[in-house]
mmCIF file of C-alpha atoms in Angstrom:
data_model
loop_
_atom_site.group_PDB
_atom_site.id
_atom_site.type_symbol
_atom_site.label_atom_id
_atom_site.label_comp_id
_atom_site.label_asym_id
_atom_site.label_seq_id
_atom_site.Cartn_x
_atom_site.Cartn_y
_atom_site.Cartn_z
ATOM 1 C CA MET A 1 29.523 19.482 72.945
ATOM 2 C CA LEU A 2 29.656 23.254 74.372
ATOM 3 C CA GLY A 3 32.830 24.216 75.720
ATOM 4 C CA ARG A 4 34.295 27.417 76.945
ATOM 5 C CA VAL A 5 32.404 30.837 75.876
ATOM 6 C CA ASN A 6 35.133 32.194 73.063
ATOM 7 C CA HIS A 7 33.773 35.141 72.370
ATOM 8 C CA ILE A 8 30.375 37.622 72.495
ATOM 9 C CA ALA A 9 30.100 39.595 69.366
ATOM 10 C CA ILE A 10 28.797 42.998 69.327
ATOM 11 C CA ALA A 11 28.330 44.612 66.032
ATOM 12 C CA VAL A 12 28.754 48.414 65.932
ATOM 13 C CA PRO A 13 28.425 51.515 63.898
ATOM 14 C CA ASP A 14 31.408 53.294 64.602
ATOM 15 C CA LEU A 15 34.667 50.964 65.906
ATOM 16 C CA SER A 16 36.850 53.619 67.296
ATOM 17 C CA VAL A 17 33.582 55.341 69.459
ATOM 18 C CA ALA A 18 32.966 51.631 70.791
ATOM 19 C CA ALA A 19 36.394 50.893 71.447
ATOM 20 C CA ALA A 20 36.967 54.408 73.566
ATOM 21 C CA SER A 21 33.906 53.289 75.272
ATOM 22 C CA TYR A 22 35.105 49.804 76.504
ATOM 23 C CA ARG A 23 38.738 51.338 77.057
ATOM 24 C CA ASP A 24 38.016 54.803 78.966
ATOM 25 C CA THR A 25 34.426 54.157 80.269
ATOM 26 C CA LEU A 26 34.449 50.391 81.205
ATOM 27 C CA GLY A 27 38.110 50.489 81.878
ATOM 28 C CA ALA A 28 39.088 47.441 79.946
ATOM 29 C CA ARG A 29 41.820 46.193 77.618
ATOM 30 C CA ILE A 30 41.394 46.224 74.214
ATOM 31 C CA SER A 31 43.514 45.276 71.392
ATOM 32 C CA GLN A 32 43.974 47.262 67.892
ATOM 33 C CA PRO A 33 41.828 47.157 65.389
ATOM 34 C CA GLN A 34 42.064 44.358 63.007
ATOM 35 C CA ALA A 35 40.753 44.567 59.232
ATOM 36 C CA LEU A 36 39.725 41.158 58.183
ATOM 37 C CA PRO A 37 38.383 41.651 54.703
ATOM 38 C CA GLU A 38 37.640 37.844 54.016
ATOM 39 C CA HIS A 39 35.151 38.251 57.036
ATOM 40 C CA GLY A 40 34.004 41.530 55.809
ATOM 41 C CA VAL A 41 34.435 43.053 59.282
ATOM 42 C CA THR A 42 37.212 45.315 61.326
ATOM 43 C CA VAL A 43 37.268 43.559 64.950
ATOM 44 C CA VAL A 44 38.918 45.155 68.335
ATOM 45 C CA PHE A 45 38.907 42.529 71.038
ATOM 46 C CA VAL A 46 37.852 43.497 74.417
ATOM 47 C CA GLU A 47 40.136 41.320 77.068
ATOM 48 C CA LEU A 48 38.468 40.184 79.928
ATOM 49 C CA ASP A 49 39.665 37.688 82.609
ATOM 50 C CA ASN A 50 37.421 34.724 81.546
ATOM 51 C CA THR A 51 36.495 35.695 77.831
ATOM 52 C CA LYS A 52 36.265 38.350 75.392
ATOM 53 C CA ILE A 53 33.831 40.919 73.512
ATOM 54 C CA GLU A 54 34.557 40.971 69.644
ATOM 55 C CA LEU A 55 33.746 44.400 68.470
ATOM 56 C CA LEU A 56 32.792 44.356 64.935
ATOM 57 C CA GLU A 57 32.389 46.832 62.094
ATOM 58 C CA PRO A 58 31.318 46.440 58.839
ATOM 59 C CA LEU A 59 34.284 46.583 56.091
ATOM 60 C CA GLY A 60 33.018 46.507 52.713
ATOM 61 C CA ASP A 61 29.681 46.292 51.024
ATOM 62 C CA ASP A 62 29.316 42.338 51.658
ATOM 63 C CA SER A 63 29.845 42.660 55.204
ATOM 64 C CA PRO A 64 27.726 39.942 57.039
ATOM 65 C CA ILE A 65 26.691 42.380 59.785
ATOM 66 C CA ARG A 66 25.653 45.287 57.504
ATOM 67 C CA SER A 67 22.189 44.122 57.514
ATOM 68 C CA PHE A 68 22.111 43.316 61.229
ATOM 69 C CA LEU A 69 23.310 47.414 61.670
ATOM 70 C CA GLU A 70 20.602 48.575 59.707
ATOM 71 C CA LYS A 71 18.012 46.656 61.652
ATOM 72 C CA ASN A 72 20.012 47.839 64.668
ATOM 73 C CA PRO A 73 21.345 51.345 64.306
ATOM 74 C CA SER A 74 23.054 51.759 67.356
ATOM 75 C CA GLY A 75 24.603 48.062 67.322
ATOM 76 C CA GLY A 76 23.853 45.528 69.389
ATOM 77 C CA MET A 77 24.922 41.750 70.380
ATOM 78 C CA HIS A 78 24.945 39.839 67.542
ATOM 79 C CA HIS A 79 26.125 36.370 68.206
ATOM 80 C CA ILE A 80 27.681 34.238 70.849
ATOM 81 C CA CYS A 81 30.900 31.742 70.112
ATOM 82 C CA TYR A 82 31.583 28.367 71.456
ATOM 83 C CA GLU A 83 34.058 26.272 71.367
ATOM 84 C CA VAL A 84 33.770 22.529 70.491
ATOM 85 C CA GLN A 85 36.255 20.041 70.434
ATOM 86 C CA ASP A 86 35.590 18.448 67.098
ATOM 87 C CA ILE A 87 33.455 20.776 64.561
ATOM 88 C CA LEU A 88 32.500 18.111 62.381
ATOM 89 C CA ALA A 89 31.292 15.824 64.941
ATOM 90 C CA SER A 90 29.418 18.748 66.536
ATOM 91 C CA ARG A 91 28.108 19.386 63.295
ATOM 92 C CA ASP A 92 26.525 15.977 62.287
ATOM 93 C CA GLN A 93 25.245 15.618 65.745
ATOM 94 C CA LEU A 94 23.309 19.435 65.284
ATOM 95 C CA SER A 95 21.936 18.411 61.952
ATOM 96 C CA GLN A 96 20.519 15.127 63.146
ATOM 97 C CA ALA A 97 18.710 16.628 65.775
ATOM 98 C CA GLY A 98 17.206 18.834 63.674
ATOM 99 C CA ALA A 99 19.448 22.172 63.680
ATOM 100 C CA ARG A 100 19.994 24.262 60.877
ATOM 101 C CA VAL A 101 23.554 24.923 59.885
ATOM 102 C CA LEU A 102 24.370 28.280 57.732
ATOM 103 C CA GLY A 103 25.891 28.113 54.921
ATOM 104 C CA SER A 104 27.300 25.154 52.778
ATOM 105 C CA GLY A 105 27.615 23.356 55.982
ATOM 106 C CA GLU A 106 31.356 23.054 55.634
ATOM 107 C CA PRO A 107 33.569 25.080 58.345
ATOM 108 C CA LYS A 108 35.312 27.888 57.210
ATOM 109 C CA ILE A 109 38.652 29.321 58.796
ATOM 110 C CA GLY A 110 36.890 31.988 61.401
ATOM 111 C CA ALA A 111 38.627 35.378 62.612
ATOM 112 C CA HIS A 112 41.201 33.232 64.770
ATOM 113 C CA GLY A 113 42.440 31.015 61.789
ATOM 114 C CA LYS A 114 40.085 27.845 63.247
ATOM 115 C CA PRO A 115 37.345 26.381 61.592
ATOM 116 C CA VAL A 116 33.724 27.743 62.237
ATOM 117 C CA LEU A 117 30.390 27.130 61.765
ATOM 118 C CA PHE A 118 27.449 28.996 62.400
ATOM 119 C CA LEU A 119 23.744 27.649 63.502
ATOM 120 C CA HIS A 120 20.493 29.280 62.663
ATOM 121 C CA PRO A 121 19.064 31.558 65.212
ATOM 122 C CA LYS A 122 15.639 30.411 64.827
ATOM 123 C CA ASP A 123 16.723 26.699 66.079
ATOM 124 C CA PHE A 124 18.347 28.557 69.129
ATOM 125 C CA GLN A 125 15.948 31.111 70.635
ATOM 126 C CA GLY A 126 16.763 33.805 68.268
ATOM 127 C CA THR A 127 20.597 33.552 69.285
ATOM 128 C CA LEU A 128 23.306 33.162 66.342
ATOM 129 C CA ILE A 129 25.453 30.809 67.578
ATOM 130 C CA GLU A 130 29.197 30.227 66.357
ATOM 131 C CA LEU A 131 31.130 27.066 66.885
ATOM 132 C CA GLU A 132 34.898 27.251 66.795
ATOM 133 C CA GLN A 133 37.127 24.084 66.869
ATOM 134 C CA VAL A 134 39.842 24.779 69.704
ATOM 135 C CA MET B 1 36.658 47.956 85.857
ATOM 136 C CA LEU B 2 35.351 44.964 84.165
ATOM 137 C CA GLY B 3 36.252 41.994 86.017
ATOM 138 C CA ARG B 4 34.750 38.668 84.305
ATOM 139 C CA VAL B 5 31.904 38.069 82.306
ATOM 140 C CA ASN B 6 29.675 36.507 85.080
ATOM 141 C CA HIS B 7 26.932 35.471 82.490
ATOM 142 C CA ILE B 8 25.151 36.312 79.341
ATOM 143 C CA ALA B 9 21.457 36.464 79.696
ATOM 144 C CA ILE B 10 19.321 35.470 76.726
ATOM 145 C CA ALA B 11 15.678 36.030 76.829
ATOM 146 C CA VAL B 12 13.268 33.235 75.892
ATOM 147 C CA PRO B 13 9.755 32.672 75.155
ATOM 148 C CA ASP B 14 9.482 29.216 76.566
ATOM 149 C CA LEU B 15 11.723 28.414 79.122
ATOM 150 C CA SER B 16 11.088 24.149 78.928
ATOM 151 C CA VAL B 17 11.950 24.616 75.402
ATOM 152 C CA ALA B 18 14.837 26.674 75.531
ATOM 153 C CA ALA B 19 16.671 24.563 78.473
ATOM 154 C CA ALA B 20 15.994 21.155 76.394
ATOM 155 C CA SER B 21 17.612 22.690 73.437
ATOM 156 C CA TYR B 22 20.566 23.570 75.529
ATOM 157 C CA ARG B 23 20.698 20.386 77.334
ATOM 158 C CA ASP B 24 20.020 18.099 74.461
ATOM 159 C CA THR B 25 20.646 19.441 71.047
ATOM 160 C CA LEU B 26 24.096 21.583 72.447
ATOM 161 C CA GLY B 27 24.721 18.765 74.811
ATOM 162 C CA ALA B 28 25.489 21.533 78.147
ATOM 163 C CA ARG B 29 25.092 21.102 81.528
ATOM 164 C CA ILE B 30 21.709 23.014 82.978
ATOM 165 C CA SER B 31 20.562 24.114 86.251
ATOM 166 C CA GLN B 32 16.909 23.378 87.322
ATOM 167 C CA PRO B 33 14.276 26.418 87.038
ATOM 168 C CA GLN B 34 14.384 28.862 89.825
ATOM 169 C CA ALA B 35 11.364 30.973 89.670
ATOM 170 C CA LEU B 36 12.428 34.653 91.035
ATOM 171 C CA PRO B 37 9.495 36.816 91.655
ATOM 172 C CA GLU B 38 11.076 39.465 92.523
ATOM 173 C CA HIS B 39 13.054 40.023 89.407
ATOM 174 C CA GLY B 40 10.015 38.929 87.482
ATOM 175 C CA VAL B 41 11.791 36.003 85.554
ATOM 176 C CA THR B 42 12.170 32.538 85.889
ATOM 177 C CA VAL B 43 15.712 31.252 85.194
ATOM 178 C CA VAL B 44 18.017 28.200 83.929
ATOM 179 C CA PHE B 45 21.504 28.541 83.706
ATOM 180 C CA VAL B 46 23.645 26.968 81.254
ATOM 181 C CA GLU B 47 26.880 25.857 83.165
ATOM 182 C CA LEU B 48 29.872 26.298 80.928
ATOM 183 C CA ASP B 49 33.348 26.116 81.874
ATOM 184 C CA ASN B 50 34.528 29.726 81.793
ATOM 185 C CA THR B 51 31.169 31.658 82.523
ATOM 186 C CA LYS B 52 27.272 30.510 82.081
ATOM 187 C CA ILE B 53 24.228 31.376 80.201
ATOM 188 C CA GLU B 54 20.867 32.827 81.856
ATOM 189 C CA LEU B 55 18.103 31.687 79.974
ATOM 190 C CA LEU B 56 15.119 33.955 81.137
ATOM 191 C CA GLU B 57 11.603 33.359 80.713
ATOM 192 C CA PRO B 58 9.187 36.547 82.139
ATOM 193 C CA LEU B 59 7.123 35.473 85.549
ATOM 194 C CA GLY B 60 4.296 37.688 86.128
ATOM 195 C CA ASP B 61 2.871 40.885 84.501
ATOM 196 C CA ASP B 62 5.361 43.164 85.152
ATOM 197 C CA SER B 63 8.315 41.082 84.053
ATOM 198 C CA PRO B 64 11.127 43.245 82.794
ATOM 199 C CA ILE B 65 11.641 40.886 80.022
ATOM 200 C CA ARG B 66 8.099 41.359 78.906
ATOM 201 C CA SER B 67 8.353 44.024 76.543
ATOM 202 C CA PHE B 68 11.885 42.633 75.239
ATOM 203 C CA LEU B 69 9.892 39.519 73.835
ATOM 204 C CA GLU B 70 7.077 41.437 72.311
ATOM 205 C CA LYS B 71 9.864 42.947 70.033
ATOM 206 C CA ASN B 72 11.749 39.767 69.375
ATOM 207 C CA PRO B 73 8.622 37.155 70.053
ATOM 208 C CA SER B 74 11.377 34.110 69.502
ATOM 209 C CA GLY B 75 13.963 35.403 71.843
ATOM 210 C CA GLY B 76 17.297 36.723 71.796
ATOM 211 C CA MET B 77 20.509 37.834 73.666
ATOM 212 C CA HIS B 78 19.151 40.380 76.460
ATOM 213 C CA HIS B 79 22.117 41.295 78.506
ATOM 214 C CA ILE B 80 25.958 40.861 79.497
ATOM 215 C CA CYS B 81 26.429 41.065 82.828
ATOM 216 C CA TYR B 82 30.689 41.839 84.214
ATOM 217 C CA GLU B 83 31.902 41.471 87.551
ATOM 218 C CA VAL B 84 33.032 44.660 89.411
ATOM 219 C CA GLN B 85 34.915 45.034 92.469
ATOM 220 C CA ASP B 86 33.205 47.968 93.985
ATOM 221 C CA ILE B 87 29.714 48.619 92.347
ATOM 222 C CA LEU B 88 29.482 52.532 93.767
ATOM 223 C CA ALA B 89 33.025 53.480 93.004
ATOM 224 C CA SER B 90 32.284 52.146 89.599
ATOM 225 C CA ARG B 91 28.992 53.913 89.158
ATOM 226 C CA ASP B 92 30.452 56.970 90.189
ATOM 227 C CA GLN B 93 32.993 56.700 88.071
ATOM 228 C CA LEU B 94 30.191 55.870 84.848
ATOM 229 C CA SER B 95 28.133 58.484 85.781
ATOM 230 C CA GLN B 96 31.192 60.981 85.860
ATOM 231 C CA ALA B 97 31.796 59.654 82.202
ATOM 232 C CA GLY B 98 28.447 60.298 81.156
ATOM 233 C CA ALA B 99 26.904 57.026 81.388
ATOM 234 C CA ARG B 100 23.360 56.359 82.076
ATOM 235 C CA VAL B 101 22.429 54.291 84.970
ATOM 236 C CA LEU B 102 18.892 53.058 84.969
ATOM 237 C CA GLY B 103 16.483 53.209 87.855
ATOM 238 C CA SER B 104 17.412 54.979 90.772
ATOM 239 C CA GLY B 105 20.958 54.402 90.431
ATOM 240 C CA GLU B 106 20.761 52.565 93.577
ATOM 241 C CA PRO B 107 21.872 48.924 93.389
ATOM 242 C CA LYS B 108 19.655 46.176 93.824
ATOM 243 C CA ILE B 109 20.360 42.683 95.095
ATOM 244 C CA GLY B 110 20.127 40.583 92.095
ATOM 245 C CA ALA B 111 19.422 36.637 91.028
ATOM 246 C CA HIS B 112 22.697 35.934 92.758
ATOM 247 C CA GLY B 113 22.183 37.427 95.652
ATOM 248 C CA LYS B 114 24.668 40.394 95.007
ATOM 249 C CA PRO B 115 24.553 43.707 94.377
ATOM 250 C CA VAL B 116 23.833 44.695 90.415
ATOM 251 C CA LEU B 117 23.030 48.060 88.509
ATOM 252 C CA PHE B 118 22.339 47.970 84.569
ATOM 253 C CA LEU B 119 23.566 50.838 82.317
ATOM 254 C CA HIS B 120 21.837 52.180 79.638
ATOM 255 C CA PRO B 121 21.905 50.399 76.230
ATOM 256 C CA LYS B 122 22.211 53.652 74.224
ATOM 257 C CA ASP B 123 25.137 54.461 75.789
ATOM 258 C CA PHE B 124 27.257 51.173 75.089
ATOM 259 C CA GLN B 125 26.451 50.415 71.333
ATOM 260 C CA GLY B 126 22.892 49.253 72.273
ATOM 261 C CA THR B 127 23.964 46.193 74.256
ATOM 262 C CA LEU B 128 22.298 46.225 77.771
ATOM 263 C CA ILE B 129 25.006 46.146 80.401
ATOM 264 C CA GLU B 130 24.785 44.536 84.012
ATOM 265 C CA LEU B 131 27.325 44.900 86.633
ATOM 266 C CA GLU B 132 27.513 42.873 89.676
ATOM 267 C CA GLN B 133 29.728 43.174 92.465
ATOM 268 C CA VAL B 134 31.464 39.866 93.375
#
């Protein structure tokens, strides 16, 4: 089921500081910041040779990463996104195996304009998993 | 400086449960477990198309992931390993930029038989970064 790692997301308290850290200190290529109000985040992508890092800063009061940053004020690794071929088939297979899909269970359109779902971290050793149909 | 993401490491309390979860529930290819007593972990690799996940279970009383699992009993994302061309040049550049290298600052031979260093998570938004020379 799992294809490529599409991205690894890191929640950060200050996106400009984090972006500068990856660009200047670690010498990586980064994107311009993109505000995604419908997802409650502003994002900068760190472009690596085989995948990317998604730096996430909360946007708005209802940001889904706000509680994570309250628990981890310095920031931290937030989720891993894997590509799948058929998100509905993956969802049904996972549900039958007893894994919990977050929210309504219906895919939403993610930050890359493609259908995504999130799986409950308690079912996967404390790791929040995003599935993205490619 | 940063090349490919070599692996994303996830600390887990029970390696056989975690490995079965990635193999059976998520449908991924996994390796046989490898005990690495010199690193204080037993490891299973989840082989993906563009990178790999390293599932880590503590081995021995001095395991470097034991305190992480005390704070995160269900497990969780532990570090990201990036490939670099020249680990000593990277270390010197990072030190000059004010980033802290963990331990003595001298590279050790990592789980893949190559020189590795770890960077202080407080200098990188709460993310523990491993650099591996390839």
